[in-house]
Short mmCIF file of C-alpha atoms in Angstrom, two decimals:
data_model
loop_
_atom_site.label_atom_id
_atom_site.label_comp_id
_atom_site.label_asym_id
_atom_site.label_seq_id
_atom_site.Cartn_x
_atom_site.Cartn_y
_atom_site.Cartn_z
CA UNK J 11 35.82 -68.23 -10.05
CA UNK J 12 36.85 -68.48 -6.36
CA UNK J 13 40.61 -67.77 -4.92
CA UNK J 14 41.91 -67.76 -1.64
CA UNK J 15 45.07 -64.85 -1.63
CA UNK J 16 47.38 -65.44 0.85
CA UNK J 17 48.92 -62.10 2.72
CA UNK J 18 52.73 -61.71 4.24
CA UNK J 19 52.92 -60.52 7.47
CA UNK J 20 55.19 -57.59 6.17
CA UNK J 21 51.86 -56.44 4.39
CA UNK J 22 50.01 -55.37 7.47
CA UNK J 23 52.02 -52.32 7.22
CA UNK J 24 49.61 -51.32 4.46
CA UNK J 25 46.28 -52.85 5.90
CA UNK J 26 45.47 -49.36 7.58
CA UNK J 27 45.99 -46.66 5.27
CA UNK J 28 42.43 -46.06 4.45
CA UNK J 29 41.30 -46.28 8.37
CA UNK J 30 43.99 -45.45 10.68
CA UNK J 31 42.68 -42.65 12.72
CA UNK J 32 41.38 -42.04 16.33
CA UNK J 33 37.69 -40.21 16.90
CA UNK J 34 40.40 -36.78 18.42
CA UNK J 35 41.93 -36.85 15.04
CA UNK J 36 39.30 -34.25 13.42
CA UNK J 37 39.69 -32.91 10.22
CA UNK J 38 43.32 -32.84 7.86
CA UNK J 39 41.47 -30.40 5.47
CA UNK J 40 43.87 -27.42 5.47
CA UNK J 41 45.41 -24.15 3.84
CA UNK J 42 48.31 -25.72 3.76
CA UNK J 43 48.61 -27.26 0.13
CA UNK J 44 49.48 -25.97 -3.22
CA UNK J 45 47.58 -27.62 -5.95
CA UNK J 46 48.88 -28.41 -9.48
CA UNK J 47 47.25 -29.17 -12.53
CA UNK J 48 44.84 -32.00 -12.27
CA UNK J 49 42.14 -31.43 -14.41
CA UNK J 50 43.74 -34.41 -16.92
CA UNK J 51 46.21 -36.22 -15.19
CA UNK J 52 48.43 -38.60 -17.21
CA UNK J 53 49.80 -42.49 -15.72
CA UNK J 54 50.82 -45.43 -17.35
CA UNK J 55 49.73 -48.51 -15.30
CA UNK J 56 50.76 -52.67 -15.70
CA UNK J 57 47.48 -54.83 -17.01
CA UNK J 58 47.98 -58.17 -17.56
CA UNK J 59 46.30 -60.00 -20.32
CA UNK J 60 44.56 -63.42 -20.27
CA UNK J 61 45.93 -66.21 -23.05
CA UNK J 62 45.45 -69.93 -23.47
CA UNK J 63 48.86 -70.74 -21.81
CA UNK J 64 47.42 -69.02 -18.81
CA UNK J 65 44.27 -70.58 -18.97
CA UNK J 66 45.28 -74.07 -18.91
CA UNK J 67 48.29 -73.01 -16.06
CA UNK J 68 45.90 -72.17 -13.66
CA UNK J 69 43.49 -75.25 -14.65
CA UNK J 70 46.52 -77.57 -14.06
CA UNK J 71 46.93 -75.66 -10.38
CA UNK J 72 43.13 -76.19 -9.56
CA UNK J 73 43.30 -79.87 -10.59
CA UNK J 74 46.27 -80.59 -7.96
CA UNK J 75 44.12 -78.66 -5.18
CA UNK J 76 40.88 -80.50 -6.51
CA UNK J 77 41.71 -84.08 -6.63
CA UNK J 78 39.74 -87.00 -8.12
CA UNK J 79 39.15 -90.23 -6.52
CA UNK J 80 38.29 -93.26 -8.38
CA UNK J 81 36.80 -96.52 -6.82
CA UNK J 82 39.43 -99.53 -6.66
CA UNK J 83 38.26 -103.51 -6.07
CA UNK J 84 39.45 -103.21 -2.78
CA UNK J 85 36.87 -104.63 0.35
CA UNK J 86 37.90 -104.28 3.49
CA UNK J 87 39.76 -101.07 4.64
CA UNK J 88 43.12 -100.80 6.32
CA UNK J 89 45.03 -98.02 7.88
CA UNK J 90 46.40 -95.70 5.20
CA UNK J 91 43.41 -96.48 2.32
CA UNK J 92 41.05 -93.66 1.42
CA UNK J 93 37.32 -94.39 1.74
CA UNK J 94 34.24 -92.49 0.61
CA UNK J 95 31.63 -91.87 3.35
CA UNK J 96 28.68 -90.34 4.62
CA UNK J 97 28.19 -90.40 8.27
CA UNK J 98 26.21 -88.29 10.79
CA UNK J 99 26.62 -87.53 14.36
CA UNK J 100 23.81 -87.84 17.03
CA UNK J 101 24.47 -86.57 20.78
CA UNK J 102 21.10 -87.80 22.94
CA UNK J 103 19.15 -88.49 19.83
CA UNK J 104 20.00 -85.23 18.19
CA UNK J 105 22.48 -84.49 15.46
CA UNK J 106 25.46 -82.24 16.37
CA UNK J 107 26.07 -78.78 14.49
CA UNK J 108 29.03 -79.87 11.62
CA UNK J 109 29.06 -83.18 12.57
CA UNK J 110 27.40 -84.71 9.81
CA UNK J 111 28.84 -84.81 6.09
CA UNK J 112 27.66 -86.50 2.96
CA UNK J 113 30.28 -87.75 -0.05
CA UNK J 114 33.45 -86.93 1.83
CA UNK J 115 36.66 -88.71 0.99
CA UNK J 116 38.56 -89.93 4.01
CA UNK J 117 42.38 -90.59 4.69
CA UNK J 118 41.85 -93.46 7.82
CA UNK J 119 44.71 -92.44 9.79
CA UNK J 120 45.31 -89.17 9.02
CA UNK J 121 43.86 -88.10 12.56
CA UNK J 122 41.45 -85.28 10.81
CA UNK J 123 38.65 -86.35 12.49
CA UNK J 124 37.25 -87.50 15.92
CA UNK J 125 39.48 -89.91 18.00
CA UNK J 126 39.15 -93.07 17.42
CA UNK J 127 37.11 -93.04 14.19
CA UNK J 128 39.84 -93.67 12.09
CA UNK J 129 40.47 -97.11 14.04
CA UNK J 130 36.45 -97.86 14.15
CA UNK J 131 36.54 -97.84 9.99
CA UNK J 132 39.53 -100.28 10.17
CA UNK J 133 38.35 -104.11 8.82
CA UNK J 134 35.30 -102.59 7.86
CA UNK J 135 33.47 -103.53 4.08
CA UNK J 136 32.79 -101.55 1.46
CA UNK J 137 29.15 -101.03 1.14
CA UNK J 138 28.28 -101.38 4.41
CA UNK J 139 26.67 -99.41 6.94
CA UNK J 140 27.27 -99.21 10.91
CA UNK J 141 27.36 -97.30 13.87
CA UNK J 142 30.21 -96.04 15.99
CA UNK J 143 30.25 -95.17 19.39
CA UNK J 144 32.50 -92.53 20.97
CA UNK J 145 32.73 -89.91 23.62
CA UNK J 146 33.93 -85.95 23.35
CA UNK J 147 36.89 -85.27 25.80
CA UNK J 148 35.98 -83.86 28.60
CA UNK J 149 37.06 -81.03 28.98
CA UNK J 150 36.44 -79.96 25.38
CA UNK J 151 37.82 -76.21 24.74
CA UNK J 152 35.93 -76.05 20.99
CA UNK J 153 32.49 -76.83 22.37
CA UNK J 154 32.25 -76.93 26.56
CA UNK J 155 28.52 -78.17 26.08
CA UNK J 156 29.83 -81.48 24.58
CA UNK J 157 32.66 -82.32 27.28
CA UNK J 158 32.17 -85.86 27.62
CA UNK J 159 29.10 -86.47 26.08
CA UNK J 160 28.36 -89.82 24.59
CA UNK J 161 28.10 -89.45 20.28
CA UNK J 162 27.08 -92.16 18.00
CA UNK J 163 27.91 -91.34 14.22
CA UNK J 164 25.29 -93.65 11.83
CA UNK J 165 28.20 -94.41 9.19
CA UNK J 166 27.88 -95.42 5.48
CA UNK J 167 31.11 -96.60 3.43
CA UNK J 168 30.34 -96.78 0.11
CA UNK J 169 33.72 -97.37 -1.64
CA UNK J 170 37.60 -97.52 -0.93
CA UNK J 171 38.85 -95.60 -3.50
CA UNK J 172 43.03 -94.14 -4.48
CA UNK J 173 43.73 -90.59 -5.84
CA UNK J 174 43.53 -89.62 -9.37
CA UNK J 175 45.99 -87.17 -10.67
CA UNK J 176 44.67 -85.46 -13.67
CA UNK J 177 46.17 -82.54 -16.00
CA UNK J 178 44.51 -80.56 -18.65
CA UNK J 179 46.38 -82.70 -21.39
CA UNK J 180 43.78 -85.79 -19.80
CA UNK J 181 40.56 -83.64 -18.44
CA UNK J 182 37.12 -84.62 -19.94
CA UNK J 183 33.95 -83.21 -19.42
CA UNK J 184 33.48 -86.44 -17.55
CA UNK J 185 35.62 -85.39 -15.05
CA UNK J 186 34.88 -82.10 -14.59
CA UNK J 187 31.47 -83.07 -14.26
CA UNK J 188 32.51 -85.57 -11.15
CA UNK J 189 34.85 -84.19 -9.31
CA UNK J 190 34.26 -80.41 -9.62
CA UNK J 191 30.58 -80.73 -8.79
CA UNK J 192 31.02 -78.15 -5.79
CA UNK J 193 32.33 -75.48 -8.57
CA UNK J 194 29.21 -76.55 -10.95
CA UNK J 195 31.28 -77.19 -13.81
CA UNK J 196 29.49 -79.39 -16.30
CA UNK J 197 32.56 -79.37 -18.94
CA UNK J 198 35.94 -78.80 -19.81
CA UNK J 199 34.94 -75.77 -21.96
CA UNK J 200 32.48 -74.39 -19.39
CA UNK J 201 35.57 -74.44 -16.55
CA UNK J 202 37.90 -72.56 -19.75
CA UNK J 203 35.34 -70.26 -20.25
CA UNK J 204 35.12 -69.42 -15.73
CA UNK J 205 39.04 -69.61 -15.59
CA UNK J 206 39.62 -67.12 -18.55
CA UNK J 207 36.65 -64.66 -16.94
CA UNK J 208 38.28 -65.06 -13.77
CA UNK J 209 41.54 -64.31 -14.72
CA UNK J 210 40.64 -61.19 -16.80
CA UNK J 211 38.44 -59.84 -13.57
CA UNK J 212 41.74 -60.56 -11.67
CA UNK J 213 43.60 -57.94 -13.82
CA UNK J 214 40.80 -55.66 -13.80
CA UNK J 215 41.15 -55.22 -10.53
CA UNK J 216 44.77 -55.21 -9.61
CA UNK J 217 44.27 -52.56 -12.72
CA UNK J 218 42.21 -50.52 -10.75
CA UNK J 219 43.98 -50.63 -7.84
CA UNK J 220 47.26 -49.76 -9.69
CA UNK J 221 45.70 -46.49 -11.25
CA UNK J 222 44.05 -45.33 -8.45
CA UNK J 223 48.00 -45.38 -6.76
CA UNK J 224 49.45 -43.78 -10.10
CA UNK J 225 46.84 -41.05 -9.50
CA UNK J 226 47.97 -40.70 -6.11
CA UNK J 227 51.34 -40.63 -6.71
CA UNK J 228 51.08 -37.98 -9.94
CA UNK J 229 49.00 -36.03 -6.99
CA UNK J 230 51.74 -36.02 -4.57
CA UNK J 231 54.31 -34.54 -7.52
CA UNK J 232 52.51 -31.99 -8.90
CA UNK J 233 51.06 -30.76 -5.21
CA UNK J 234 52.77 -30.21 -2.21
CA UNK J 235 52.04 -29.60 1.20
CA UNK J 236 53.84 -27.35 3.27
CA UNK J 237 52.76 -28.23 6.72
CA UNK J 238 51.32 -31.04 8.76
CA UNK J 239 49.78 -30.98 11.93
CA UNK J 240 52.35 -32.48 14.51
CA UNK J 241 49.29 -33.40 16.84
CA UNK J 242 47.36 -35.45 14.44
CA UNK J 243 50.86 -37.27 12.40
CA UNK J 244 51.74 -38.28 16.53
CA UNK J 245 48.05 -39.42 16.97
CA UNK J 246 47.58 -41.48 13.74
CA UNK J 247 51.12 -43.49 14.13
CA UNK J 248 49.94 -44.31 17.94
CA UNK J 249 46.80 -45.46 16.59
CA UNK J 250 48.29 -47.12 13.94
CA UNK J 251 51.32 -49.06 15.60
CA UNK J 252 47.97 -49.83 18.36
CA UNK J 253 45.99 -51.26 15.82
CA UNK J 254 49.33 -52.86 14.33
CA UNK J 255 50.28 -55.12 17.31
CA UNK J 256 46.44 -56.19 17.58
CA UNK J 257 46.12 -57.27 14.18
CA UNK J 258 49.56 -59.48 14.61
CA UNK J 259 47.42 -61.31 17.36
CA UNK J 260 44.01 -61.15 16.04
CA UNK J 261 44.45 -61.93 12.71
CA UNK J 262 48.02 -63.48 11.97
CA UNK J 263 48.34 -65.36 15.59
CA UNK J 264 51.94 -63.55 16.42
CA UNK J 265 53.12 -61.04 18.61
CA UNK J 266 54.61 -58.02 17.89
CA UNK J 267 57.66 -59.19 18.63
CA UNK J 268 57.63 -62.39 16.73
CA UNK J 269 57.17 -60.20 13.70
CA UNK J 270 60.34 -57.80 14.46
CA UNK J 271 62.21 -61.37 15.00
CA UNK J 272 60.92 -62.19 11.63
CA UNK J 273 62.04 -59.39 9.75
CA UNK J 274 64.59 -58.35 11.51
CA UNK J 275 63.42 -55.21 12.78
CA UNK J 276 64.24 -52.97 15.76
CA UNK J 277 60.91 -51.22 17.47
CA UNK J 278 62.42 -47.67 16.58
CA UNK J 279 62.58 -49.34 12.66
CA UNK J 280 59.01 -50.15 12.90
CA UNK J 281 57.94 -46.53 14.82
CA UNK J 282 60.17 -44.89 11.90
CA UNK J 283 58.79 -46.85 9.40
CA UNK J 284 54.92 -45.84 10.62
CA UNK J 285 55.49 -42.44 11.18
CA UNK J 286 56.52 -42.34 6.74
CA UNK J 287 53.74 -44.54 6.51
CA UNK J 288 51.28 -42.13 8.51
CA UNK J 289 52.91 -38.88 6.77
CA UNK J 290 52.89 -39.66 3.27
CA UNK J 291 48.97 -40.70 4.37
CA UNK J 292 47.86 -37.36 5.24
CA UNK J 293 49.51 -35.41 2.66
CA UNK J 294 48.06 -37.51 0.00
CA UNK J 295 44.72 -37.04 2.36
CA UNK J 296 44.89 -33.34 2.65
CA UNK J 297 45.53 -33.10 -1.46
CA UNK J 298 41.98 -35.35 -2.43
CA UNK J 299 40.72 -32.71 0.71
CA UNK J 300 41.69 -29.49 -0.95
CA UNK J 301 40.82 -30.30 -4.50
CA UNK J 302 37.18 -31.23 -2.86
CA UNK J 303 36.80 -27.94 -1.49
CA UNK J 304 38.15 -26.66 -4.64
CA UNK J 305 35.82 -28.29 -6.72
CA UNK J 306 33.10 -27.88 -4.22
CA UNK J 307 32.21 -31.38 -3.92
CA UNK J 308 29.94 -32.74 -1.46
CA UNK J 309 29.57 -35.76 0.42
CA UNK J 310 27.71 -38.50 -1.61
CA UNK J 311 24.74 -39.83 1.15
CA UNK J 312 24.51 -42.70 -0.66
CA UNK J 313 28.70 -43.76 -1.25
CA UNK J 314 28.50 -42.44 2.73
CA UNK J 315 26.38 -45.09 3.91
CA UNK J 316 27.81 -47.76 1.64
CA UNK J 317 31.33 -46.58 3.55
CA UNK J 318 30.02 -46.53 6.55
CA UNK J 319 28.40 -50.03 6.00
CA UNK J 320 31.46 -51.88 4.62
CA UNK J 321 33.73 -50.57 7.79
CA UNK J 322 31.48 -52.33 9.85
CA UNK J 323 31.63 -55.40 8.50
CA UNK J 324 35.17 -55.23 7.86
CA UNK J 325 35.96 -54.02 11.46
CA UNK J 326 33.35 -55.91 13.13
CA UNK J 327 31.30 -53.01 14.62
CA UNK J 328 27.63 -53.40 15.72
CA UNK J 329 26.58 -49.95 15.17
CA UNK J 330 27.48 -46.82 14.06
CA UNK J 331 27.74 -45.37 17.01
CA UNK J 332 30.67 -47.98 17.75
CA UNK J 333 32.64 -46.93 14.61
CA UNK J 334 32.59 -43.43 15.75
CA UNK J 335 33.47 -43.83 19.00
CA UNK J 336 36.47 -46.16 17.65
CA UNK J 337 37.57 -43.49 14.45
CA UNK J 338 35.18 -40.27 14.79
CA UNK J 339 32.88 -39.47 12.54
CA UNK J 340 34.74 -36.52 11.02
CA UNK J 341 37.63 -38.42 10.22
CA UNK J 342 35.21 -41.22 8.73
CA UNK J 343 33.79 -38.76 6.52
CA UNK J 344 36.77 -37.80 5.23
CA UNK J 345 38.22 -41.15 4.22
CA UNK J 346 34.79 -41.54 2.51
CA UNK J 347 35.57 -38.60 0.68
CA UNK J 348 39.16 -39.19 -0.21
CA UNK J 349 37.78 -42.32 -1.78
CA UNK J 350 34.91 -40.21 -3.94
CA UNK J 351 37.37 -37.88 -4.72
CA UNK J 352 40.20 -40.08 -6.22
CA UNK J 353 37.23 -41.98 -7.78
CA UNK J 354 36.43 -38.37 -9.59
CA UNK J 355 40.29 -38.28 -10.93
CA UNK J 356 40.83 -41.77 -11.46
CA UNK J 357 37.35 -41.49 -14.26
CA UNK J 358 39.06 -38.13 -15.66
CA UNK J 359 42.79 -39.52 -15.82
CA UNK J 360 44.49 -40.54 -19.20
CA UNK J 361 45.46 -43.94 -18.54
CA UNK J 362 47.93 -46.07 -21.02
CA UNK J 363 47.96 -49.50 -20.07
CA UNK J 364 51.43 -52.03 -20.72
CA UNK J 365 52.57 -55.07 -19.84
CA UNK J 366 53.21 -56.56 -16.75
CA UNK J 367 57.08 -55.90 -15.94
CA UNK J 368 57.04 -53.11 -18.40
CA UNK J 369 57.74 -50.52 -15.83
CA UNK J 370 60.52 -52.24 -13.95
#
C-alpha cells in the first residue's frame, strides 16, 4: 500500500533533531552525566488495532481519490466533457520527454494540458484519431530548449466518459480490476487484504517510533545532565535555525517571516523554542553516549555505512566528504551511535501497549 503523508509547517521544528550540527561541534560525550538504572526500562505506548471498520473506511477514502469513469453514448466532445485519450507529442519528429500518455482521462476545459489542446478536442468524435499542431510558449521557463518550438500531438480519442461514484458497499471485483489496475489489485478481497496489511504496518511503524520516544523520555527521567557545553549548544542552535530558514524556502515554498506570521510567533519566540529543542536534544545525546561508553559499545561499521548513505540521500550530498564538510564526521558518528544505543535499549525494554487515547 502507498499513502502520501502531509506535514504541517510547524512540524519543521522537529525535522532536524537527528542531524543538526556543524563541523565545529565535535563530540558531546561528556563526564557530566549521572546515569540511573537503564537495564530494564518499563514504558507504556499507544498502539492501534485494525478492525473491519478501519479497512472499509480507508477503502472508501481510496475510492474518493481513485474515481472510476464509464463510457457514455455521447459521440461529440464539448467543453466540460471527460474524455479517455492516448496522445504522443513530437518535436522535430522526436518524442518529447513527458509529452505522451496512454489511456488517461482528461476534463476538457480544465486547462490541465498545454494551451490550445482542450480547444482542439471540441467537436471531435469518439473513436477518432487526429493530429494537433501547437507551439510552446516563448520563453518557456519549464524547458527553455523548447521555447517557441512547434509540437505535433498524435491523438486517439477513445471515448467520452462520466464519473462513476463508488463506495465499498457497491464495490465489485470487476470495478477493482478496471479502475485500480495501477495498484495491480484484481479483487475486492485482495484490496481488503492489502489495506489491512498497510494499516497494520502503519500501526507498527508509529508504535515503534512511540516506543523509541518513550524510552528516551524515561532515560531523561532517571538520568541527569549536570552541565551542557555552552559553545556546542550555541553552535547547534545557530545551525538549526539556519537549516530551518533554508527548509522554509526550499521544501515549503515560504519565507521564514511567513512562517512566523502563520503561527503568530516572533523571532524571539522562535529562538527560545530553538534553544529549548537543542538543549533537550543535547541532553538526550549525552545520556545515550554515556550509556554506550559504560557498556563498551563500539560503532557498528555496517550500520554506520547505512546511516551515512541514508543521510546523503536525504540531504542530497554527492559524496561522504560533502556530508562531513557540512556536519563534521565526529558528529555523524555520534548521531549514528545514539541510534545504535537507543535501538539496543528499545529491544531490552519492557513495553506495554495500550489503545490510542489511553494515555491522554
